[in-house]
PDB file of C-alpha atoms and ligand atoms in Angstrom:
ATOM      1  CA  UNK A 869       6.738   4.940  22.145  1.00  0.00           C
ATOM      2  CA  UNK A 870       5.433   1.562  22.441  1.00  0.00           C
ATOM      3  CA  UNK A 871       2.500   1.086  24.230  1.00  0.00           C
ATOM      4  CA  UNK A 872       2.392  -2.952  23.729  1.00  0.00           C
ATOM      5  CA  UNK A 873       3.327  -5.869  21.126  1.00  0.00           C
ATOM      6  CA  UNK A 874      -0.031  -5.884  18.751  1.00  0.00           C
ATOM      7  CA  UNK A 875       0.603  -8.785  17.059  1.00  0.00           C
ATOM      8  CA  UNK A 876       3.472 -11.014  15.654  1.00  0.00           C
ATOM      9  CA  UNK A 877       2.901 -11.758  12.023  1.00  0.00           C
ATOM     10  CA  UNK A 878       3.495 -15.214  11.163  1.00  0.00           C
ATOM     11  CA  UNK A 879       4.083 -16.377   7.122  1.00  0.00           C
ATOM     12  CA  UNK A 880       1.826 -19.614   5.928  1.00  0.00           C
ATOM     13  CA  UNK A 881       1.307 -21.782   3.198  1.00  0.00           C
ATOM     14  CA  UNK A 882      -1.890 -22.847   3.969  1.00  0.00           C
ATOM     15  CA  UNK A 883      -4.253 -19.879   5.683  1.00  0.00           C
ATOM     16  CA  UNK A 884      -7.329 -22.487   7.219  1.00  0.00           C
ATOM     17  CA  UNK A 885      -4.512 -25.361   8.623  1.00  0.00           C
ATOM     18  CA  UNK A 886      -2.752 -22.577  10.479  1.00  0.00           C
ATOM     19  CA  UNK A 887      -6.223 -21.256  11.852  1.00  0.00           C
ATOM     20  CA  UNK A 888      -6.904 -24.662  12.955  1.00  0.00           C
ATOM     21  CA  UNK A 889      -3.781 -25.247  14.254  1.00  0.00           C
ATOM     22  CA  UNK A 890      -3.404 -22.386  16.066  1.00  0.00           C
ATOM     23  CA  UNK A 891      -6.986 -22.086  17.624  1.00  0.00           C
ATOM     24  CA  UNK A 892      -6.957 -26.169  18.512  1.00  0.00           C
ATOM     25  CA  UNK A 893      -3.679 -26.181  20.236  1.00  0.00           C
ATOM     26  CA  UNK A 894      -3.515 -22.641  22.127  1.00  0.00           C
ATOM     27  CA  UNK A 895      -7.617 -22.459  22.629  1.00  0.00           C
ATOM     28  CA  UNK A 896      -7.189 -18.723  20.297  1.00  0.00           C
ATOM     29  CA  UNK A 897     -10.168 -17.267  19.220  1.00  0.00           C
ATOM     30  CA  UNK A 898     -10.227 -15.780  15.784  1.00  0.00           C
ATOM     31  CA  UNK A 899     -11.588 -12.262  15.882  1.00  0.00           C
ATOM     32  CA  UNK A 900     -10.780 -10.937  12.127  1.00  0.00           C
ATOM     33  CA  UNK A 901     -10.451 -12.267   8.544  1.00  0.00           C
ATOM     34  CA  UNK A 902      -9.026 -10.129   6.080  1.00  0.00           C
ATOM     35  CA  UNK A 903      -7.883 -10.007   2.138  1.00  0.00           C
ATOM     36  CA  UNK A 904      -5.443  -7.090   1.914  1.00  0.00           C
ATOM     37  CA  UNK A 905      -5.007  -6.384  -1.549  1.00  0.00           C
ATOM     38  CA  UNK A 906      -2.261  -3.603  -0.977  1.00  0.00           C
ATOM     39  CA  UNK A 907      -0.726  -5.759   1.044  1.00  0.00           C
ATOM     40  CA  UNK A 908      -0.715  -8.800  -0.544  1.00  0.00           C
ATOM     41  CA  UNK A 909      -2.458 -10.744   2.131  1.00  0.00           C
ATOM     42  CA  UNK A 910      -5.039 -13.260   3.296  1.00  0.00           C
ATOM     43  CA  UNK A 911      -5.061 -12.649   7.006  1.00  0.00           C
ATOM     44  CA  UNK A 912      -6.510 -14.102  10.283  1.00  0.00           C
ATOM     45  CA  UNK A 913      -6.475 -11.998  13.319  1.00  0.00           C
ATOM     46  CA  UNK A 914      -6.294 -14.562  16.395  1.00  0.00           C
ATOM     47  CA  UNK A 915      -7.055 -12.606  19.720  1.00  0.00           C
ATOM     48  CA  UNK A 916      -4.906 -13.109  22.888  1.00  0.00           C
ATOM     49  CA  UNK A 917      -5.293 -10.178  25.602  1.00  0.00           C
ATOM     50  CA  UNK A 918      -6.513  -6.675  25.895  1.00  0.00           C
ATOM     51  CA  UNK A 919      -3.755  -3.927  26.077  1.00  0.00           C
ATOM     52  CA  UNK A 920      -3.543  -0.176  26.470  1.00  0.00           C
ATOM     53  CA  UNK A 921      -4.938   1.142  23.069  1.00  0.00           C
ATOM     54  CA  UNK A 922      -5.870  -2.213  21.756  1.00  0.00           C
ATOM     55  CA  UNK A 923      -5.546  -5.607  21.567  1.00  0.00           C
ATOM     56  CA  UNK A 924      -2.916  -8.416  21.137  1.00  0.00           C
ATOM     57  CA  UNK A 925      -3.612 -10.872  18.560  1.00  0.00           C
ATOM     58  CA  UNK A 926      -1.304 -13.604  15.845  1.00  0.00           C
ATOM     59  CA  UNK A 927      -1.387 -12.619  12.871  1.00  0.00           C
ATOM     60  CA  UNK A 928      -1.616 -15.275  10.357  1.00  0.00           C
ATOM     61  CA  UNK A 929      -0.443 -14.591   6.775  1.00  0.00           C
ATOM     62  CA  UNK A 930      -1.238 -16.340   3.165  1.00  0.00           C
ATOM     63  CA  UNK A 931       0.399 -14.604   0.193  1.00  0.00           C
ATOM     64  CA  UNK A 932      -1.782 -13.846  -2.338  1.00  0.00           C
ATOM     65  CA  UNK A 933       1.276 -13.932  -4.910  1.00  0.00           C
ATOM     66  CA  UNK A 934       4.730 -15.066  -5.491  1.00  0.00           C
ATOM     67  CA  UNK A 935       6.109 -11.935  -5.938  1.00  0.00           C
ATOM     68  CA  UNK A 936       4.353 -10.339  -2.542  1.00  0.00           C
ATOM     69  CA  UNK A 937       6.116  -9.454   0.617  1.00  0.00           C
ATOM     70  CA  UNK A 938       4.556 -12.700   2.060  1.00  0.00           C
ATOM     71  CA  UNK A 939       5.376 -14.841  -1.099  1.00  0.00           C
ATOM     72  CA  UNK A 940       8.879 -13.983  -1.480  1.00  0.00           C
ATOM     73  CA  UNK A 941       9.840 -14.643   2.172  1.00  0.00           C
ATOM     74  CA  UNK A 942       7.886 -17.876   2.022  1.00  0.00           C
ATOM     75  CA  UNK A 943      10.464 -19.050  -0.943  1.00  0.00           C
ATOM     76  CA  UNK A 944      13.617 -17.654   0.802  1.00  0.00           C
ATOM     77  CA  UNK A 945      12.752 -18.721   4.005  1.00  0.00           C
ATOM     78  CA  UNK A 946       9.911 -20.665   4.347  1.00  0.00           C
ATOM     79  CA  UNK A 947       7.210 -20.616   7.370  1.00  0.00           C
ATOM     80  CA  UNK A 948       7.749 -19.181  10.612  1.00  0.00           C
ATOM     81  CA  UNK A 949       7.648 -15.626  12.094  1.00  0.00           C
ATOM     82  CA  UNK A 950       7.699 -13.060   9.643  1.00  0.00           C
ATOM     83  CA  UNK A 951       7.155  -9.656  11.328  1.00  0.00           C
ATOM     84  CA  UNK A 952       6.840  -8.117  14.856  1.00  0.00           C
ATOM     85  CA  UNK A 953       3.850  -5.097  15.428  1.00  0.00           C
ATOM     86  CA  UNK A 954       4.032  -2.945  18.259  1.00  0.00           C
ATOM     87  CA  UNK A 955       0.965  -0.469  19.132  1.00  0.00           C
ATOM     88  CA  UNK A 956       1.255   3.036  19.111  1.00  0.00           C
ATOM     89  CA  UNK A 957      -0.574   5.823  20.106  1.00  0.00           C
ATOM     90  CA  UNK A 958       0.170   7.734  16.549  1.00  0.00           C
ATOM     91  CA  UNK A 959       1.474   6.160  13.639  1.00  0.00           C
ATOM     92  CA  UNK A 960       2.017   9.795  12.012  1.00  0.00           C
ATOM     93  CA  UNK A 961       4.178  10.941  14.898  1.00  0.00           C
ATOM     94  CA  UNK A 962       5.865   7.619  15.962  1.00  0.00           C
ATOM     95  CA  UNK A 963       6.930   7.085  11.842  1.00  0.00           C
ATOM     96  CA  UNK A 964       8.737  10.288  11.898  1.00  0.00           C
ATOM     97  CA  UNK A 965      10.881  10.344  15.568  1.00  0.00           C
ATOM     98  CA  UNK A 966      11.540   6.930  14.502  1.00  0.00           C
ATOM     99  CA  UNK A 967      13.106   8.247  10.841  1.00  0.00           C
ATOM    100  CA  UNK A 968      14.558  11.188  12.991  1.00  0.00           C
ATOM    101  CA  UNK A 969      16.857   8.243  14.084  1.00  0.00           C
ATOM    102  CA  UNK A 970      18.202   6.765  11.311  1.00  0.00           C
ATOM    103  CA  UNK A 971      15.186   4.375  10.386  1.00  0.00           C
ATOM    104  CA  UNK A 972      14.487   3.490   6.704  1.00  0.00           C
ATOM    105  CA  UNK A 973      10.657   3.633   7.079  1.00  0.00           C
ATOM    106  CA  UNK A 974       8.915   1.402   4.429  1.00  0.00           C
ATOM    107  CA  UNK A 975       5.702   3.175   3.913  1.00  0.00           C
ATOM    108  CA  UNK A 976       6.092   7.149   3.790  1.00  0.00           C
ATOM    109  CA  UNK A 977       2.527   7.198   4.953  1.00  0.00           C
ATOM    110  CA  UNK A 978       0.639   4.724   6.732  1.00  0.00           C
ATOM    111  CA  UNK A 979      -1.844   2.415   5.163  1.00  0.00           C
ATOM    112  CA  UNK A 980      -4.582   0.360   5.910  1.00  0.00           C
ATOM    113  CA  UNK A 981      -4.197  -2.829   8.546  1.00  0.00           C
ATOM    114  CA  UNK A 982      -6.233  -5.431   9.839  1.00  0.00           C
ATOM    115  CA  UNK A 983      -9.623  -4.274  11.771  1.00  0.00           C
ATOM    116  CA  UNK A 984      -9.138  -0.651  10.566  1.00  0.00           C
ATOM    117  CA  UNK A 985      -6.099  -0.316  11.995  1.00  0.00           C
ATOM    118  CA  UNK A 986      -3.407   1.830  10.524  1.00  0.00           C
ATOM    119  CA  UNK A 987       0.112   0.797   9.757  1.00  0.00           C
ATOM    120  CA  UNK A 988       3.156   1.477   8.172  1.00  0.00           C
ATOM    121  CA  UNK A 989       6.725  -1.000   8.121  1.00  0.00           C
ATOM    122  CA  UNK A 990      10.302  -0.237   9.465  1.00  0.00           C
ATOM    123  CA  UNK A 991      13.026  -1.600   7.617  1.00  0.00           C
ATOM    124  CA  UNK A 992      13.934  -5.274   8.988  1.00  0.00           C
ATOM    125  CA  UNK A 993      17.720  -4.369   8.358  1.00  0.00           C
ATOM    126  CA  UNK A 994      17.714  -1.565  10.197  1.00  0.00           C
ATOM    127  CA  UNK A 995      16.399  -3.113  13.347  1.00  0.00           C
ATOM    128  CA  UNK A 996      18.517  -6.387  13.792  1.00  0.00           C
ATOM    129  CA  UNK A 997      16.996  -8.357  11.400  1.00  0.00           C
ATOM    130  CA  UNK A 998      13.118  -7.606  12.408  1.00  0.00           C
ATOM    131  CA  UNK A 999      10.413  -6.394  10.251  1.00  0.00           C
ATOM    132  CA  UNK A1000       8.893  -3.930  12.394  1.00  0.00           C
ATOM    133  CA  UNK A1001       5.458  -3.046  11.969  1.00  0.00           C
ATOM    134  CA  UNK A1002       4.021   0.326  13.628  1.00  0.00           C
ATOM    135  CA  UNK A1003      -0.102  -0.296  14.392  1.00  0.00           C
ATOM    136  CA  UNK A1004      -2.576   2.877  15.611  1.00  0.00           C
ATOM    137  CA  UNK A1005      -5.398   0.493  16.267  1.00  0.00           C
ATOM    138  CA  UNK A1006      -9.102   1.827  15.834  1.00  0.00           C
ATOM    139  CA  UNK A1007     -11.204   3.842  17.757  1.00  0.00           C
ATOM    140  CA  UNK A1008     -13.408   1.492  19.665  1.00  0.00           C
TER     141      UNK A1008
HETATM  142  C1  V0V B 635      13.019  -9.559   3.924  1.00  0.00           C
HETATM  143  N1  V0V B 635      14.047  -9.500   4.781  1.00  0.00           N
HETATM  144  C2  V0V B 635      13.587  -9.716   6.011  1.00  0.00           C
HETATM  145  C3  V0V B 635      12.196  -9.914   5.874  1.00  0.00           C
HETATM  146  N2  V0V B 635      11.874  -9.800   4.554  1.00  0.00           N
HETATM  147  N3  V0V B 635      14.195  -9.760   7.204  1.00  0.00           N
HETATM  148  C4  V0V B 635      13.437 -10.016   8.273  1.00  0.00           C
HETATM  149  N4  V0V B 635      12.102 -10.229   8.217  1.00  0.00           N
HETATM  150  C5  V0V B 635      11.448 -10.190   7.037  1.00  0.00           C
HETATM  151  N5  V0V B 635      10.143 -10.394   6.979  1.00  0.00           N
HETATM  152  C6  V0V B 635      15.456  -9.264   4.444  1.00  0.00           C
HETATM  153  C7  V0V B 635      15.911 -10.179   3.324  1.00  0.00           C
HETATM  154  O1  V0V B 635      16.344 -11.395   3.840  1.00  0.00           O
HETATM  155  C8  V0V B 635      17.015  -9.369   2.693  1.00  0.00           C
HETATM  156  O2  V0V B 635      18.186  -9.525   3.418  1.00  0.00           O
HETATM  157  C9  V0V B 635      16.551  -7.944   2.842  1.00  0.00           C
HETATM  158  O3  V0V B 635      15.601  -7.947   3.942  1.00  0.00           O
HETATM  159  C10 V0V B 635      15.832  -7.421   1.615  1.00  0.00           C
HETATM  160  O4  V0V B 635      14.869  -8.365   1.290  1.00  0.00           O
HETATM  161  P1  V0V B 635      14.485  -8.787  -0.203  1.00  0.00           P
HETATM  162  O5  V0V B 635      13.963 -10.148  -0.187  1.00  0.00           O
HETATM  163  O6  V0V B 635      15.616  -8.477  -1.096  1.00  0.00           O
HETATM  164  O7  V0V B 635      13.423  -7.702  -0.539  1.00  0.00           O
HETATM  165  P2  V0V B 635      11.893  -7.770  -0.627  1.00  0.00           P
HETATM  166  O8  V0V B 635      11.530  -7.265  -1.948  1.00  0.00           O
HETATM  167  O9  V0V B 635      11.370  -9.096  -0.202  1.00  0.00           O
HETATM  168  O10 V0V B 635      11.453  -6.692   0.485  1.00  0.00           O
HETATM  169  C11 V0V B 635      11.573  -6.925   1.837  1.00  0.00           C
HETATM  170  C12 V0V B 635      10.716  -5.858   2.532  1.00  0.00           C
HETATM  171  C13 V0V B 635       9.270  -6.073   2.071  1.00  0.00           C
HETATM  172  C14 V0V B 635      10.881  -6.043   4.047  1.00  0.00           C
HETATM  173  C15 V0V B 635      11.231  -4.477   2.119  1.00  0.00           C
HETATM  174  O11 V0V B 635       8.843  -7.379   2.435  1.00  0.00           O
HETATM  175  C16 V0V B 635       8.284  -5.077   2.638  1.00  0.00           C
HETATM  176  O12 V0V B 635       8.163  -3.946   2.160  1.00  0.00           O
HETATM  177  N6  V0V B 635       7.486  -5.459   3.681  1.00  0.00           N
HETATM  178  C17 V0V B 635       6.499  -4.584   4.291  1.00  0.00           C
HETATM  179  C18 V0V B 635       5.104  -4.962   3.889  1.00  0.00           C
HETATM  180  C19 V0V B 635       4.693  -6.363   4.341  1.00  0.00           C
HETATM  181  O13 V0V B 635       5.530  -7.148   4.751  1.00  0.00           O
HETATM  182  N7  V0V B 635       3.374  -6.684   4.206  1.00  0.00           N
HETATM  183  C20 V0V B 635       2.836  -7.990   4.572  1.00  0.00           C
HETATM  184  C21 V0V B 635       2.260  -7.986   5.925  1.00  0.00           C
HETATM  185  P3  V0V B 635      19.530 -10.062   2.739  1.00  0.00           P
HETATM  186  O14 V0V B 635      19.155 -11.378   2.117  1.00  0.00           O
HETATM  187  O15 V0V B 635      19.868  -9.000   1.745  1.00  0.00           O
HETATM  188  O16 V0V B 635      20.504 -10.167   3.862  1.00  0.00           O
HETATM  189  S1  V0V B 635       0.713  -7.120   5.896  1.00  0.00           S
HETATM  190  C22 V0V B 635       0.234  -6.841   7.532  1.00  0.00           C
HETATM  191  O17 V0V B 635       1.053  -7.170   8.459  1.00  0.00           O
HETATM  192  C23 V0V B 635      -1.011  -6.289   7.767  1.00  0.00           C
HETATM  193  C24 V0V B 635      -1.969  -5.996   6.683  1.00  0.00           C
HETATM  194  C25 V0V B 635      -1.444  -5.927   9.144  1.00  0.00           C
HETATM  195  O18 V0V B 635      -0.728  -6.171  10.100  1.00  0.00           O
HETATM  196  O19 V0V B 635      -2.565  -5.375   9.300  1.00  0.00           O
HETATM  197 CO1   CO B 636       0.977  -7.227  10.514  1.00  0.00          CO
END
């Protein structure tokens, strides 16, 4: 079902100290910039390897809210890793043998993700504790 991990979201305060963290200490490249209104997101793709289907990338998150997915975990929890993506060949298909199972699904279709990407969220508390995100990266 998975074909690799796409990208592990990570919650910030501060979008441009995280970028320069990030790309200063681990020598990452940022390949994408995004404001995700849906969402609720100001987003920096940060590229690490090539996999099958697409890349792997950070994903580094501002809230553009409080009340946001983003916002409200920043309050309860504060920074660190919000939510693990995994690449799939078909969001469509992989949403529904995944709900077949048992899985809340978030989104009942999937929306629109960083670098045209398409997404759509599992629920965290129905996989251990994660917020899984399901990514059908763009047609190069
Ligand atoms: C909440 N919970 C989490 C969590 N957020 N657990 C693990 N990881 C997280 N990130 C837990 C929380 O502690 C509660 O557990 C329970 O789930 C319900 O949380 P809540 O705070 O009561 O509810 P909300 O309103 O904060 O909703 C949580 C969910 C929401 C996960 C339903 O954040 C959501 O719909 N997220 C999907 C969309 C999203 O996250 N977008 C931003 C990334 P207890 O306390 O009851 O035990 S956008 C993105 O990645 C893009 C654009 C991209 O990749 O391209
Ligand atoms: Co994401």
């Amino acid at each position: 079902m998975f074909m690799r991990i796409d990208h592990i979201g990570i919650a910030c305060r501060d979008l441009e100290e995280k970028i320069a963290f990030f790309s200063e200490t681990f020598e990452l490249t940022v390949v994408a910039r995004e404001v995700n209104e849906e969402q609720g997101v100001k987003e920096a793709m940060l590229h690490i390897a090539d996999g099958e289907g697409g890349g792997s990338y950070i994903q580094l998150l501002e809230p553009l809210s409080e009340d946001s997915p983003v916002g409200k975990f920043l309050a309860k929890r504060g920074e660190g890793v919000h939510h693990v993506a995994f690449g799939v060949r078909d969001v469509t298909e992989t949403m529904a043998k995944i709900n077949e199972k048992g899985v809340r699904l978030l989104d009942q279709h999937p929306r629109h993700g960083s670098m045209g990407s398409e997404i759509a969220f599992l629920h965290p508390k129905d996989v251990g504790g994660m917020l899984t995100e399901l990514v059908q990266a763009a047609k190069r």
